[in-house]
Amino acid sequence: MKIAVRFYSYFKDLTGSAETTETLPPGSTIADLLKQLMARFPELGAMQNSTLVAVGV
């Protein structure tokens, strides 16, 4: 499944992007998405405990 991810504020600065699309297998969780994002954008690792996720927005 394709997931649209939007970055705001400092996260946008860290990734250098306002938005990205990630592809995950069906049945994946938010934790799976976050792991994939951290692998793609290692800079986000420092913000792992400050990350908020909104679904369906």
PDB file of N, CA and C in Angstrom:
ATOM      1  N   MET A   1       0.839  -1.166   0.000  1.00  0.00           N
ATOM      2  CA  MET A   1       0.000   0.000   0.000  1.00  0.00           C
ATOM      3  C   MET A   1       0.889   1.236   0.000  1.00  0.00           C
ATOM      4  N   LYS A   2       0.388   2.292  -0.611  1.00  0.00           N
ATOM      5  CA  LYS A   2       1.138   3.545  -0.670  1.00  0.00           C
ATOM      6  C   LYS A   2       0.625   4.484   0.410  1.00  0.00           C
ATOM      7  N   ILE A   3       1.559   5.084   1.125  1.00  0.00           N
ATOM      8  CA  ILE A   3       1.236   5.983   2.227  1.00  0.00           C
ATOM      9  C   ILE A   3       1.810   7.358   1.914  1.00  0.00           C
ATOM     10  N   ALA A   4       0.968   8.377   1.942  1.00  0.00           N
ATOM     11  CA  ALA A   4       1.437   9.756   1.782  1.00  0.00           C
ATOM     12  C   ALA A   4       1.849  10.268   3.154  1.00  0.00           C
ATOM     13  N   VAL A   5       3.060  10.764   3.242  1.00  0.00           N
ATOM     14  CA  VAL A   5       3.597  11.272   4.504  1.00  0.00           C
ATOM     15  C   VAL A   5       3.901  12.752   4.327  1.00  0.00           C
ATOM     16  N   ARG A   6       3.397  13.559   5.247  1.00  0.00           N
ATOM     17  CA  ARG A   6       3.669  15.000   5.210  1.00  0.00           C
ATOM     18  C   ARG A   6       4.535  15.369   6.404  1.00  0.00           C
ATOM     19  N   PHE A   7       5.526  16.189   6.134  1.00  0.00           N
ATOM     20  CA  PHE A   7       6.422  16.663   7.187  1.00  0.00           C
ATOM     21  C   PHE A   7       6.141  18.133   7.446  1.00  0.00           C
ATOM     22  N   TYR A   8       6.129  18.507   8.718  1.00  0.00           N
ATOM     23  CA  TYR A   8       5.887  19.892   9.105  1.00  0.00           C
ATOM     24  C   TYR A   8       7.036  20.394   9.970  1.00  0.00           C
ATOM     25  N   SER A   9       7.227  21.698   9.959  1.00  0.00           N
ATOM     26  CA  SER A   9       8.143  22.396  10.852  1.00  0.00           C
ATOM     27  C   SER A   9       9.552  21.799  10.785  1.00  0.00           C
ATOM     28  N   TYR A  10      10.097  21.457  11.942  1.00  0.00           N
ATOM     29  CA  TYR A  10      11.472  20.967  12.029  1.00  0.00           C
ATOM     30  C   TYR A  10      11.664  19.671  11.244  1.00  0.00           C
ATOM     31  N   PHE A  11      10.653  18.828  11.176  1.00  0.00           N
ATOM     32  CA  PHE A  11      10.747  17.577  10.420  1.00  0.00           C
ATOM     33  C   PHE A  11      10.921  17.871   8.932  1.00  0.00           C
ATOM     34  N   LYS A  12      10.274  18.902   8.463  1.00  0.00           N
ATOM     35  CA  LYS A  12      10.422  19.327   7.071  1.00  0.00           C
ATOM     36  C   LYS A  12      11.856  19.791   6.827  1.00  0.00           C
ATOM     37  N   ASP A  13      12.409  20.524   7.779  1.00  0.00           N
ATOM     38  CA  ASP A  13      13.797  20.972   7.664  1.00  0.00           C
ATOM     39  C   ASP A  13      14.761  19.784   7.666  1.00  0.00           C
ATOM     40  N   LEU A  14      14.532  18.828   8.543  1.00  0.00           N
ATOM     41  CA  LEU A  14      15.421  17.667   8.645  1.00  0.00           C
ATOM     42  C   LEU A  14      15.423  16.821   7.381  1.00  0.00           C
ATOM     43  N   THR A  15      14.245  16.627   6.791  1.00  0.00           N
ATOM     44  CA  THR A  15      14.146  15.763   5.610  1.00  0.00           C
ATOM     45  C   THR A  15      14.409  16.515   4.314  1.00  0.00           C
ATOM     46  N   GLY A  16      14.277  17.842   4.354  1.00  0.00           N
ATOM     47  CA  GLY A  16      14.428  18.626   3.133  1.00  0.00           C
ATOM     48  C   GLY A  16      13.246  18.464   2.200  1.00  0.00           C
ATOM     49  N   SER A  17      12.135  17.999   2.744  1.00  0.00           N
ATOM     50  CA  SER A  17      10.958  17.719   1.931  1.00  0.00           C
ATOM     51  C   SER A  17       9.691  17.967   2.744  1.00  0.00           C
ATOM     52  N   ALA A  18       8.657  18.427   2.066  1.00  0.00           N
ATOM     53  CA  ALA A  18       7.370  18.626   2.730  1.00  0.00           C
ATOM     54  C   ALA A  18       6.527  17.359   2.692  1.00  0.00           C
ATOM     55  N   GLU A  19       6.828  16.476   1.739  1.00  0.00           N
ATOM     56  CA  GLU A  19       5.988  15.288   1.560  1.00  0.00           C
ATOM     57  C   GLU A  19       6.781  14.183   0.880  1.00  0.00           C
ATOM     58  N   THR A  20       6.424  12.956   1.187  1.00  0.00           N
ATOM     59  CA  THR A  20       6.992  11.792   0.516  1.00  0.00           C
ATOM     60  C   THR A  20       5.926  10.703   0.457  1.00  0.00           C
ATOM     61  N   THR A  21       6.139   9.731  -0.375  1.00  0.00           N
ATOM     62  CA  THR A  21       5.247   8.577  -0.452  1.00  0.00           C
ATOM     63  C   THR A  21       6.059   7.333  -0.143  1.00  0.00           C
ATOM     64  N   GLU A  22       5.556   6.534   0.770  1.00  0.00           N
ATOM     65  CA  GLU A  22       6.215   5.287   1.155  1.00  0.00           C
ATOM     66  C   GLU A  22       5.326   4.121   0.751  1.00  0.00           C
ATOM     67  N   THR A  23       5.942   3.031   0.358  1.00  0.00           N
ATOM     68  CA  THR A  23       5.211   1.818   0.006  1.00  0.00           C
ATOM     69  C   THR A  23       5.486   0.757   1.066  1.00  0.00           C
ATOM     70  N   LEU A  24       4.414   0.227   1.625  1.00  0.00           N
ATOM     71  CA  LEU A  24       4.503  -0.800   2.663  1.00  0.00           C
ATOM     72  C   LEU A  24       3.579  -1.959   2.312  1.00  0.00           C
ATOM     73  N   PRO A  25       3.911  -3.167   2.780  1.00  0.00           N
ATOM     74  CA  PRO A  25       3.023  -4.298   2.519  1.00  0.00           C
ATOM     75  C   PRO A  25       1.726  -4.180   3.316  1.00  0.00           C
ATOM     76  N   PRO A  26       0.641  -4.754   2.808  1.00  0.00           N
ATOM     77  CA  PRO A  26      -0.622  -4.744   3.552  1.00  0.00           C
ATOM     78  C   PRO A  26      -0.426  -5.312   4.955  1.00  0.00           C
ATOM     79  N   GLY A  27      -1.125  -4.732   5.912  1.00  0.00           N
ATOM     80  CA  GLY A  27      -1.021  -5.181   7.290  1.00  0.00           C
ATOM     81  C   GLY A  27       0.078  -4.497   8.083  1.00  0.00           C
ATOM     82  N   SER A  28       0.810  -3.594   7.430  1.00  0.00           N
ATOM     83  CA  SER A  28       1.878  -2.869   8.126  1.00  0.00           C
ATOM     84  C   SER A  28       1.288  -1.939   9.176  1.00  0.00           C
ATOM     85  N   THR A  29       2.100  -1.617  10.160  1.00  0.00           N
ATOM     86  CA  THR A  29       1.674  -0.748  11.251  1.00  0.00           C
ATOM     87  C   THR A  29       2.355   0.615  11.146  1.00  0.00           C
ATOM     88  N   ILE A  30       1.913   1.543  11.990  1.00  0.00           N
ATOM     89  CA  ILE A  30       2.564   2.849  12.072  1.00  0.00           C
ATOM     90  C   ILE A  30       4.033   2.663  12.456  1.00  0.00           C
ATOM     91  N   ALA A  31       4.305   1.724  13.344  1.00  0.00           N
ATOM     92  CA  ALA A  31       5.692   1.450  13.744  1.00  0.00           C
ATOM     93  C   ALA A  31       6.533   1.026  12.543  1.00  0.00           C
ATOM     94  N   ASP A  32       5.955   0.225  11.649  1.00  0.00           N
ATOM     95  CA  ASP A  32       6.663  -0.189  10.434  1.00  0.00           C
ATOM     96  C   ASP A  32       6.969   1.022   9.557  1.00  0.00           C
ATOM     97  N   LEU A  33       5.997   1.901   9.431  1.00  0.00           N
ATOM     98  CA  LEU A  33       6.192   3.115   8.638  1.00  0.00           C
ATOM     99  C   LEU A  33       7.299   3.973   9.240  1.00  0.00           C
ATOM    100  N   LEU A  34       7.277   4.151  10.550  1.00  0.00           N
ATOM    101  CA  LEU A  34       8.296   4.970  11.208  1.00  0.00           C
ATOM    102  C   LEU A  34       9.686   4.370  11.035  1.00  0.00           C
ATOM    103  N   LYS A  35       9.811   3.054  11.127  1.00  0.00           N
ATOM    104  CA  LYS A  35      11.105   2.396  10.912  1.00  0.00           C
ATOM    105  C   LYS A  35      11.614   2.666   9.502  1.00  0.00           C
ATOM    106  N   GLN A  36      10.714   2.579   8.533  1.00  0.00           N
ATOM    107  CA  GLN A  36      11.092   2.814   7.142  1.00  0.00           C
ATOM    108  C   GLN A  36      11.515   4.270   6.944  1.00  0.00           C
ATOM    109  N   LEU A  37      10.778   5.186   7.553  1.00  0.00           N
ATOM    110  CA  LEU A  37      11.128   6.603   7.440  1.00  0.00           C
ATOM    111  C   LEU A  37      12.473   6.897   8.097  1.00  0.00           C
ATOM    112  N   MET A  38      12.737   6.290   9.248  1.00  0.00           N
ATOM    113  CA  MET A  38      14.015   6.502   9.943  1.00  0.00           C
ATOM    114  C   MET A  38      15.179   5.958   9.113  1.00  0.00           C
ATOM    115  N   ALA A  39      14.951   4.866   8.393  1.00  0.00           N
ATOM    116  CA  ALA A  39      15.993   4.314   7.531  1.00  0.00           C
ATOM    117  C   ALA A  39      16.250   5.235   6.341  1.00  0.00           C
ATOM    118  N   ARG A  40      15.197   5.801   5.800  1.00  0.00           N
ATOM    119  CA  ARG A  40      15.326   6.693   4.642  1.00  0.00           C
ATOM    120  C   ARG A  40      15.866   8.058   5.040  1.00  0.00           C
ATOM    121  N   PHE A  41      15.451   8.545   6.196  1.00  0.00           N
ATOM    122  CA  PHE A  41      15.872   9.850   6.697  1.00  0.00           C
ATOM    123  C   PHE A  41      16.499   9.664   8.082  1.00  0.00           C
ATOM    124  N   PRO A  42      17.757   9.260   8.161  1.00  0.00           N
ATOM    125  CA  PRO A  42      18.392   9.001   9.458  1.00  0.00           C
ATOM    126  C   PRO A  42      18.360  10.207  10.403  1.00  0.00           C
ATOM    127  N   GLU A  43      18.256  11.403   9.845  1.00  0.00           N
ATOM    128  CA  GLU A  43      18.202  12.620  10.663  1.00  0.00           C
ATOM    129  C   GLU A  43      17.003  12.613  11.607  1.00  0.00           C
ATOM    130  N   LEU A  44      15.976  11.874  11.251  1.00  0.00           N
ATOM    131  CA  LEU A  44      14.766  11.822  12.072  1.00  0.00           C
ATOM    132  C   LEU A  44      14.964  11.011  13.350  1.00  0.00           C
ATOM    133  N   GLY A  45      16.010  10.229  13.414  1.00  0.00           N
ATOM    134  CA  GLY A  45      16.247   9.373  14.570  1.00  0.00           C
ATOM    135  C   GLY A  45      16.271  10.125  15.886  1.00  0.00           C
ATOM    136  N   ALA A  46      16.851  11.319  15.869  1.00  0.00           N
ATOM    137  CA  ALA A  46      16.930  12.123  17.095  1.00  0.00           C
ATOM    138  C   ALA A  46      15.560  12.609  17.555  1.00  0.00           C
ATOM    139  N   MET A  47      14.593  12.613  16.656  1.00  0.00           N
ATOM    140  CA  MET A  47      13.254  13.113  16.964  1.00  0.00           C
ATOM    141  C   MET A  47      12.255  11.985  17.225  1.00  0.00           C
ATOM    142  N   GLN A  48      12.734  10.764  17.298  1.00  0.00           N
ATOM    143  CA  GLN A  48      11.844   9.604  17.419  1.00  0.00           C
ATOM    144  C   GLN A  48      10.874   9.727  18.594  1.00  0.00           C
ATOM    145  N   ASN A  49      11.325  10.239  19.717  1.00  0.00           N
ATOM    146  CA  ASN A  49      10.449  10.356  20.888  1.00  0.00           C
ATOM    147  C   ASN A  49       9.561  11.589  20.847  1.00  0.00           C
ATOM    148  N   SER A  50       9.737  12.429  19.832  1.00  0.00           N
ATOM    149  CA  SER A  50       8.937  13.656  19.706  1.00  0.00           C
ATOM    150  C   SER A  50       8.034  13.620  18.483  1.00  0.00           C
ATOM    151  N   THR A  51       7.840  12.438  17.927  1.00  0.00           N
ATOM    152  CA  THR A  51       7.081  12.301  16.687  1.00  0.00           C
ATOM    153  C   THR A  51       5.601  12.067  16.966  1.00  0.00           C
ATOM    154  N   LEU A  52       4.767  12.868  16.321  1.00  0.00           N
ATOM    155  CA  LEU A  52       3.317  12.677  16.381  1.00  0.00           C
ATOM    156  C   LEU A  52       2.847  12.196  15.021  1.00  0.00           C
ATOM    157  N   VAL A  53       1.905  11.282  15.018  1.00  0.00           N
ATOM    158  CA  VAL A  53       1.383  10.717  13.780  1.00  0.00           C
ATOM    159  C   VAL A  53      -0.114  10.959  13.727  1.00  0.00           C
ATOM    160  N   ALA A  54      -0.583  11.475  12.595  1.00  0.00           N
ATOM    161  CA  ALA A  54      -2.018  11.656  12.367  1.00  0.00           C
ATOM    162  C   ALA A  54      -2.405  10.791  11.171  1.00  0.00           C
ATOM    163  N   VAL A  55      -3.459  10.030  11.314  1.00  0.00           N
ATOM    164  CA  VAL A  55      -3.902   9.122  10.259  1.00  0.00           C
ATOM    165  C   VAL A  55      -5.184   9.656   9.639  1.00  0.00           C
ATOM    166  N   GLY A  56      -5.221   9.640   8.298  1.00  0.00           N
ATOM    167  CA  GLY A  56      -6.431  10.026   7.586  1.00  0.00           C
ATOM    168  C   GLY A  56      -6.669  11.521   7.517  1.00  0.00           C
ATOM    169  N   VAL A  57      -5.607  12.287   7.633  1.00  0.00           N
ATOM    170  CA  VAL A  57      -5.761  13.742   7.606  1.00  0.00           C
ATOM    171  C   VAL A  57      -5.404  14.259   6.235  1.00  0.00           C
TER     172      VAL A  57
END
